[in-house]
GROMACS .gro file of N, CA, C and O in nm:
model
  296
    1TRP      N    1  -0.013   1.130  -2.011
    1TRP     CA    2   0.034   1.247  -2.081
    1TRP      C    3  -0.050   1.271  -2.205
    1TRP      O    4  -0.100   1.378  -2.227
    2LEU      N    5  -0.069   1.168  -2.286
    2LEU     CA    6  -0.146   1.183  -2.409
    2LEU      C    7  -0.290   1.222  -2.380
    2LEU      O    8  -0.345   1.311  -2.444
    3GLN      N    9  -0.350   1.159  -2.280
    3GLN     CA   10  -0.490   1.190  -2.248
    3GLN      C   11  -0.502   1.334  -2.197
    3GLN      O   12  -0.598   1.402  -2.227
    4GLY      N   13  -0.405   1.379  -2.120
    4GLY     CA   14  -0.408   1.515  -2.068
    4GLY      C   15  -0.407   1.617  -2.181
    4GLY      O   16  -0.485   1.711  -2.182
    5ASN      N   17  -0.319   1.598  -2.277
    5ASN     CA   18  -0.313   1.688  -2.393
    5ASN      C   19  -0.438   1.676  -2.476
    5ASN      O   20  -0.489   1.774  -2.528
    6MET      N   21  -0.489   1.554  -2.490
    6MET     CA   22  -0.610   1.532  -2.569
    6MET      C   23  -0.727   1.605  -2.505
    6MET      O   24  -0.806   1.669  -2.573
    7ALA      N   25  -0.737   1.598  -2.372
    7ALA     CA   26  -0.847   1.665  -2.302
    7ALA      C   27  -0.837   1.816  -2.317
    7ALA      O   28  -0.938   1.885  -2.325
    8GLN      N   29  -0.715   1.868  -2.321
    8GLN     CA   30  -0.697   2.012  -2.337
    8GLN      C   31  -0.741   2.059  -2.475
    8GLN      O   32  -0.786   2.171  -2.492
    9ASP      N   33  -0.725   1.972  -2.575
    9ASP     CA   34  -0.759   2.008  -2.712
    9ASP      C   35  -0.909   1.999  -2.740
    9ASP      O   36  -0.956   2.053  -2.839
   10LEU      N   37  -0.984   1.932  -2.654
   10LEU     CA   38  -1.127   1.915  -2.676
   10LEU      C   39  -1.203   2.033  -2.617
   10LEU      O   40  -1.165   2.089  -2.515
   11THR      N   41  -1.313   2.066  -2.682
   11THR     CA   42  -1.398   2.173  -2.628
   11THR      C   43  -1.480   2.117  -2.512
   11THR      O   44  -1.491   1.995  -2.494
   12GLU      N   45  -1.537   2.206  -2.435
   12GLU     CA   46  -1.621   2.162  -2.323
   12GLU      C   47  -1.738   2.078  -2.373
   12GLU      O   48  -1.774   1.978  -2.312
   13LYS      N   49  -1.794   2.116  -2.487
   13LYS     CA   50  -1.906   2.041  -2.544
   13LYS      C   51  -1.863   1.899  -2.579
   13LYS      O   52  -1.935   1.803  -2.552
   14GLU      N   53  -1.744   1.883  -2.637
   14GLU     CA   54  -1.694   1.750  -2.673
   14GLU      C   55  -1.669   1.665  -2.548
   14GLU      O   56  -1.699   1.547  -2.546
   15LEU      N   57  -1.614   1.728  -2.443
   15LEU     CA   58  -1.590   1.656  -2.318
   15LEU      C   59  -1.721   1.610  -2.255
   15LEU      O   60  -1.731   1.498  -2.207
   16LEU      N   61  -1.822   1.696  -2.256
   16LEU     CA   62  -1.952   1.661  -2.200
   16LEU      C   63  -2.017   1.550  -2.282
   16LEU      O   64  -2.081   1.461  -2.226
   17LYS      N   65  -1.999   1.552  -2.413
   17LYS     CA   66  -2.055   1.445  -2.497
   17LYS      C   67  -1.986   1.312  -2.465
   17LYS      O   68  -2.053   1.208  -2.455
   18MET      N   69  -1.855   1.314  -2.447
   18MET     CA   70  -1.783   1.191  -2.411
   18MET      C   71  -1.831   1.138  -2.277
   18MET      O   72  -1.851   1.017  -2.260
   19GLU      N   73  -1.851   1.228  -2.182
   19GLU     CA   74  -1.899   1.187  -2.050
   19GLU      C   75  -2.040   1.128  -2.061
   19GLU      O   76  -2.069   1.024  -2.000
   20LEU      N   77  -2.125   1.190  -2.138
   20LEU     CA   78  -2.261   1.140  -2.157
   20LEU      C   79  -2.260   1.003  -2.223
   20LEU      O   80  -2.333   0.912  -2.181
   21ASP      N   81  -2.175   0.984  -2.324
   21ASP     CA   82  -2.165   0.853  -2.390
   21ASP      C   83  -2.121   0.746  -2.290
   21ASP      O   84  -2.173   0.635  -2.290
   22GLN      N   85  -2.025   0.781  -2.204
   22GLN     CA   86  -1.978   0.686  -2.104
   22GLN      C   87  -2.090   0.651  -2.006
   22GLN      O   88  -2.109   0.534  -1.970
   23LEU      N   89  -2.164   0.751  -1.961
   23LEU     CA   90  -2.274   0.727  -1.868
   23LEU      C   91  -2.383   0.640  -1.932
   23LEU      O   92  -2.442   0.556  -1.865
   24LYS      N   93  -2.408   0.659  -2.061
   24LYS     CA   94  -2.506   0.576  -2.131
   24LYS      C   95  -2.462   0.430  -2.131
   24LYS      O   96  -2.545   0.340  -2.119
   25LYS      N   97  -2.332   0.406  -2.148
   25LYS     CA   98  -2.280   0.269  -2.144
   25LYS      C   99  -2.295   0.211  -2.004
   25LYS      O  100  -2.334   0.096  -1.987
   26GLU      N  101  -2.260   0.290  -1.904
   26GLU     CA  102  -2.262   0.241  -1.766
   26GLU      C  103  -2.403   0.211  -1.715
   26GLU      O  104  -2.422   0.119  -1.636
   27VAL      N  105  -2.501   0.286  -1.760
   27VAL     CA  106  -2.637   0.266  -1.712
   27VAL      C  107  -2.693   0.131  -1.758
   27VAL      O  108  -2.784   0.077  -1.695
   28LYS      N  109  -2.635   0.075  -1.863
   28LYS     CA  110  -2.681  -0.055  -1.914
   28LYS      C  111  -2.626  -0.171  -1.832
   28LYS      O  112  -2.674  -0.283  -1.845
   29ASN      N  113  -2.524  -0.147  -1.749
   29ASN     CA  114  -2.466  -0.253  -1.668
   29ASN      C  115  -2.566  -0.304  -1.565
   29ASN      O  116  -2.633  -0.225  -1.498
   30GLU      N  117  -2.574  -0.435  -1.555
   30GLU     CA  118  -2.663  -0.495  -1.456
   30GLU      C  119  -2.605  -0.471  -1.317
   30GLU      O  120  -2.486  -0.493  -1.293
   31ARG      N  121  -2.686  -0.425  -1.226
   31ARG     CA  122  -2.642  -0.398  -1.090
   31ARG      C  123  -2.684  -0.513  -0.999
   31ARG      O  124  -2.789  -0.573  -1.017
   32GLN      N  125  -2.597  -0.543  -0.900
   32GLN     CA  126  -2.630  -0.643  -0.800
   32GLN      C  127  -2.594  -0.588  -0.664
   32GLN      O  128  -2.504  -0.505  -0.652
   33MET      N  129  -2.662  -0.637  -0.563
   33MET     CA  130  -2.636  -0.589  -0.428
   33MET      C  131  -2.502  -0.639  -0.379
   33MET      O  132  -2.462  -0.753  -0.403
   34VAL      N  133  -2.428  -0.552  -0.311
   34VAL     CA  134  -2.297  -0.586  -0.259
   34VAL      C  135  -2.307  -0.700  -0.158
   34VAL      O  136  -2.217  -0.785  -0.151
   35SER      N  137  -2.416  -0.706  -0.083
   35SER     CA  138  -2.431  -0.814   0.014
   35SER      C  139  -2.431  -0.951  -0.054
   35SER      O  140  -2.382  -1.049   0.001
   36LYS      N  141  -2.480  -0.958  -0.176
   36LYS     CA  142  -2.481  -1.085  -0.251
   36LYS      C  143  -2.346  -1.109  -0.317
   36LYS      O  144  -2.287  -1.216  -0.304
   37THR      N  145  -2.296  -1.012  -0.390
   37THR     CA  146  -2.171  -1.031  -0.463
   37THR      C  147  -2.052  -1.046  -0.369
   37THR      O  148  -1.959  -1.120  -0.398
   38GLY      N  149  -2.055  -0.977  -0.256
   38GLY     CA  150  -1.946  -0.989  -0.159
   38GLY      C  151  -1.937  -1.130  -0.104
   38GLY      O  152  -1.828  -1.186  -0.090
   39LYS      N  153  -2.051  -1.188  -0.074
   39LYS     CA  154  -2.055  -1.325  -0.023
   39LYS      C  155  -2.004  -1.423  -0.129
   39LYS      O  156  -1.924  -1.512  -0.099
   40GLU      N  157  -2.048  -1.404  -0.254
   40GLU     CA  158  -2.003  -1.492  -0.362
   40GLU      C  159  -1.853  -1.479  -0.385
   40GLU      O  160  -1.783  -1.579  -0.406
   41LEU      N  161  -1.802  -1.358  -0.379
   41LEU     CA  162  -1.659  -1.334  -0.396
   41LEU      C  163  -1.579  -1.401  -0.285
   41LEU      O  164  -1.478  -1.467  -0.310
   42LYS      N  165  -1.626  -1.389  -0.162
   42LYS     CA  166  -1.558  -1.452  -0.048
   42LYS      C  167  -1.556  -1.603  -0.064
   42LYS      O  168  -1.451  -1.668  -0.043
   43GLU      N  169  -1.667  -1.662  -0.103
   43GLU     CA  170  -1.674  -1.806  -0.123
   43GLU      C  171  -1.579  -1.852  -0.233
   43GLU      O  172  -1.512  -1.954  -0.220
   44TYR      N  173  -1.573  -1.777  -0.341
   44TYR     CA  174  -1.483  -1.811  -0.451
   44TYR      C  175  -1.337  -1.805  -0.406
   44TYR      O  176  -1.260  -1.897  -0.432
   45ILE      N  177  -1.301  -1.700  -0.338
   45ILE     CA  178  -1.163  -1.685  -0.290
   45ILE      C  179  -1.125  -1.799  -0.197
   45ILE      O  180  -1.018  -1.858  -0.208
   46GLU      N  181  -1.216  -1.832  -0.105
   46GLU     CA  182  -1.188  -1.941  -0.012
   46GLU      C  183  -1.178  -2.075  -0.083
   46GLU      O  184  -1.095  -2.159  -0.048
   47SER      N  185  -1.257  -2.097  -0.187
   47SER     CA  186  -1.252  -2.224  -0.260
   47SER      C  187  -1.124  -2.237  -0.342
   47SER      O  188  -1.079  -2.348  -0.369
   48MET      N  189  -1.064  -2.127  -0.381
   48MET     CA  190  -0.942  -2.129  -0.463
   48MET      C  191  -0.814  -2.115  -0.379
   48MET      O  192  -0.704  -2.121  -0.434
   49ALA      N  193  -0.827  -2.098  -0.248
   49ALA     CA  194  -0.712  -2.072  -0.163
   49ALA      C  195  -0.607  -2.183  -0.169
   49ALA      O  196  -0.487  -2.155  -0.165
   50ALA      N  197  -0.649  -2.307  -0.183
   50ALA     CA  198  -0.555  -2.418  -0.186
   50ALA      C  199  -0.464  -2.414  -0.308
   50ALA      O  200  -0.354  -2.467  -0.307
   51GLU      N  201  -0.510  -2.349  -0.413
   51GLU     CA  202  -0.432  -2.341  -0.537
   51GLU      C  203  -0.361  -2.207  -0.554
   51GLU      O  204  -0.295  -2.185  -0.655
   52ASP      N  205  -0.374  -2.119  -0.459
   52ASP     CA  206  -0.318  -1.984  -0.470
   52ASP      C  207  -0.170  -1.983  -0.435
   52ASP      O  208  -0.133  -2.006  -0.320
   53PRO      N  209  -0.083  -1.955  -0.532
   53PRO     CA  210   0.061  -1.955  -0.503
   53PRO      C  211   0.104  -1.846  -0.405
   53PRO      O  212   0.208  -1.857  -0.341
   54LEU      N  213   0.024  -1.741  -0.392
   54LEU     CA  214   0.058  -1.637  -0.295
   54LEU      C  215   0.035  -1.684  -0.152
   54LEU      O  216   0.098  -1.635  -0.059
   55LEU      N  217  -0.055  -1.779  -0.134
   55LEU     CA  218  -0.084  -1.832   0.000
   55LEU      C  219   0.000  -1.955   0.032
   55LEU      O  220   0.049  -1.970   0.143
   56LYS      N  221   0.015  -2.046  -0.064
   56LYS     CA  222   0.084  -2.171  -0.034
   56LYS      C  223   0.230  -2.171  -0.079
   56LYS      O  224   0.304  -2.260  -0.045
   57GLY      N  225   0.269  -2.074  -0.158
   57GLY     CA  226   0.406  -2.067  -0.206
   57GLY      C  227   0.425  -2.146  -0.335
   57GLY      O  228   0.336  -2.216  -0.381
   58VAL      N  229   0.543  -2.132  -0.392
   58VAL     CA  230   0.576  -2.199  -0.517
   58VAL      C  231   0.690  -2.296  -0.490
   58VAL      O  232   0.789  -2.259  -0.428
   59PRO      N  233   0.678  -2.422  -0.534
   59PRO     CA  234   0.788  -2.516  -0.515
   59PRO      C  235   0.916  -2.464  -0.580
   59PRO      O  236   0.911  -2.403  -0.687
   60GLU      N  237   1.027  -2.487  -0.515
   60GLU     CA  238   1.155  -2.437  -0.566
   60GLU      C  239   1.181  -2.480  -0.709
   60GLU      O  240   1.234  -2.403  -0.789
   61ASP      N  241   1.145  -2.604  -0.743
   61ASP     CA  242   1.174  -2.653  -0.878
   61ASP      C  243   1.084  -2.591  -0.986
   61ASP      O  244   1.114  -2.600  -1.104
   62LYS      N  245   0.976  -2.525  -0.944
   62LYS     CA  246   0.885  -2.464  -1.042
   62LYS      C  247   0.886  -2.312  -1.035
   62LYS      O  248   0.808  -2.247  -1.103
   63ASN      N  249   0.975  -2.257  -0.956
   63ASN     CA  250   0.984  -2.112  -0.941
   63ASN      C  251   1.063  -2.052  -1.057
   63ASN      O  252   1.184  -2.070  -1.067
   64PRO      N  253   0.996  -1.980  -1.148
   64PRO     CA  254   1.067  -1.923  -1.263
   64PRO      C  255   1.161  -1.809  -1.225
   64PRO      O  256   1.246  -1.769  -1.304
   65PHE      N  257   1.149  -1.756  -1.104
   65PHE     CA  258   1.230  -1.642  -1.062
   65PHE      C  259   1.349  -1.684  -0.977
   65PHE      O  260   1.428  -1.600  -0.934
   66LYS      N  261   1.363  -1.813  -0.954
   66LYS     CA  262   1.475  -1.862  -0.875
   66LYS      C  263   1.604  -1.838  -0.952
   66LYS      O  264   1.613  -1.865  -1.072
   67GLU      N  265   1.703  -1.790  -0.881
   67GLU     CA  266   1.832  -1.764  -0.946
   67GLU      C  267   1.894  -1.897  -0.989
   67GLU      O  268   1.893  -1.995  -0.915
   68LYS      N  269   1.948  -1.898  -1.110
   68LYS     CA  270   2.006  -2.019  -1.165
   68LYS      C  271   2.140  -2.051  -1.099
   68LYS      O  272   2.176  -2.163  -1.080
   69GLY      N  273   2.214  -1.951  -1.071
   69GLY     CA  274   2.345  -1.971  -1.009
   69GLY      C  275   2.381  -1.847  -0.931
   69GLY      O  276   2.324  -1.740  -0.948
   70GLY      N  277   2.478  -1.860  -0.846
   70GLY     CA  278   2.518  -1.746  -0.765
   70GLY      C  279   2.642  -1.681  -0.820
   70GLY      O  280   2.707  -1.729  -0.912
   71CYS      N  281   2.673  -1.569  -0.763
   71CYS     CA  282   2.792  -1.495  -0.802
   71CYS      C  283   2.875  -1.475  -0.676
   71CYS      O  284   2.824  -1.425  -0.575
   72ILE      N  285   3.000  -1.516  -0.682
   72ILE     CA  286   3.087  -1.502  -0.566
   72ILE      C  287   3.199  -1.406  -0.603
   72ILE      O  288   3.269  -1.426  -0.703
   73ILE      N  289   3.214  -1.306  -0.522
   73ILE     CA  290   3.324  -1.210  -0.541
   73ILE      C  291   3.426  -1.237  -0.433
   73ILE      O  292   3.394  -1.237  -0.315
   74SER      N  293   3.551  -1.262  -0.476
   74SER     CA  294   3.653  -1.289  -0.374
   74SER      C  295   3.762  -1.184  -0.379
   74SER      O  296   3.779  -1.113  -0.470
   0.00000   0.00000   0.00000
């Protein structure tokens, strides 16, 4: 919401200057080939899989979201 109103208040020249400044920042980023980074990312994910709670689960005694007690309505 705030950004939308902010963009409406800026002139076209100001918006183009902001875009140019952003592009100047991005052009400085070092680029790498996806074939290399994809392989590295896959290897990293596979090496960390044994420690990933989404894959192996969380022990009941260490689960912070486990309900402490139940509620019974009779």
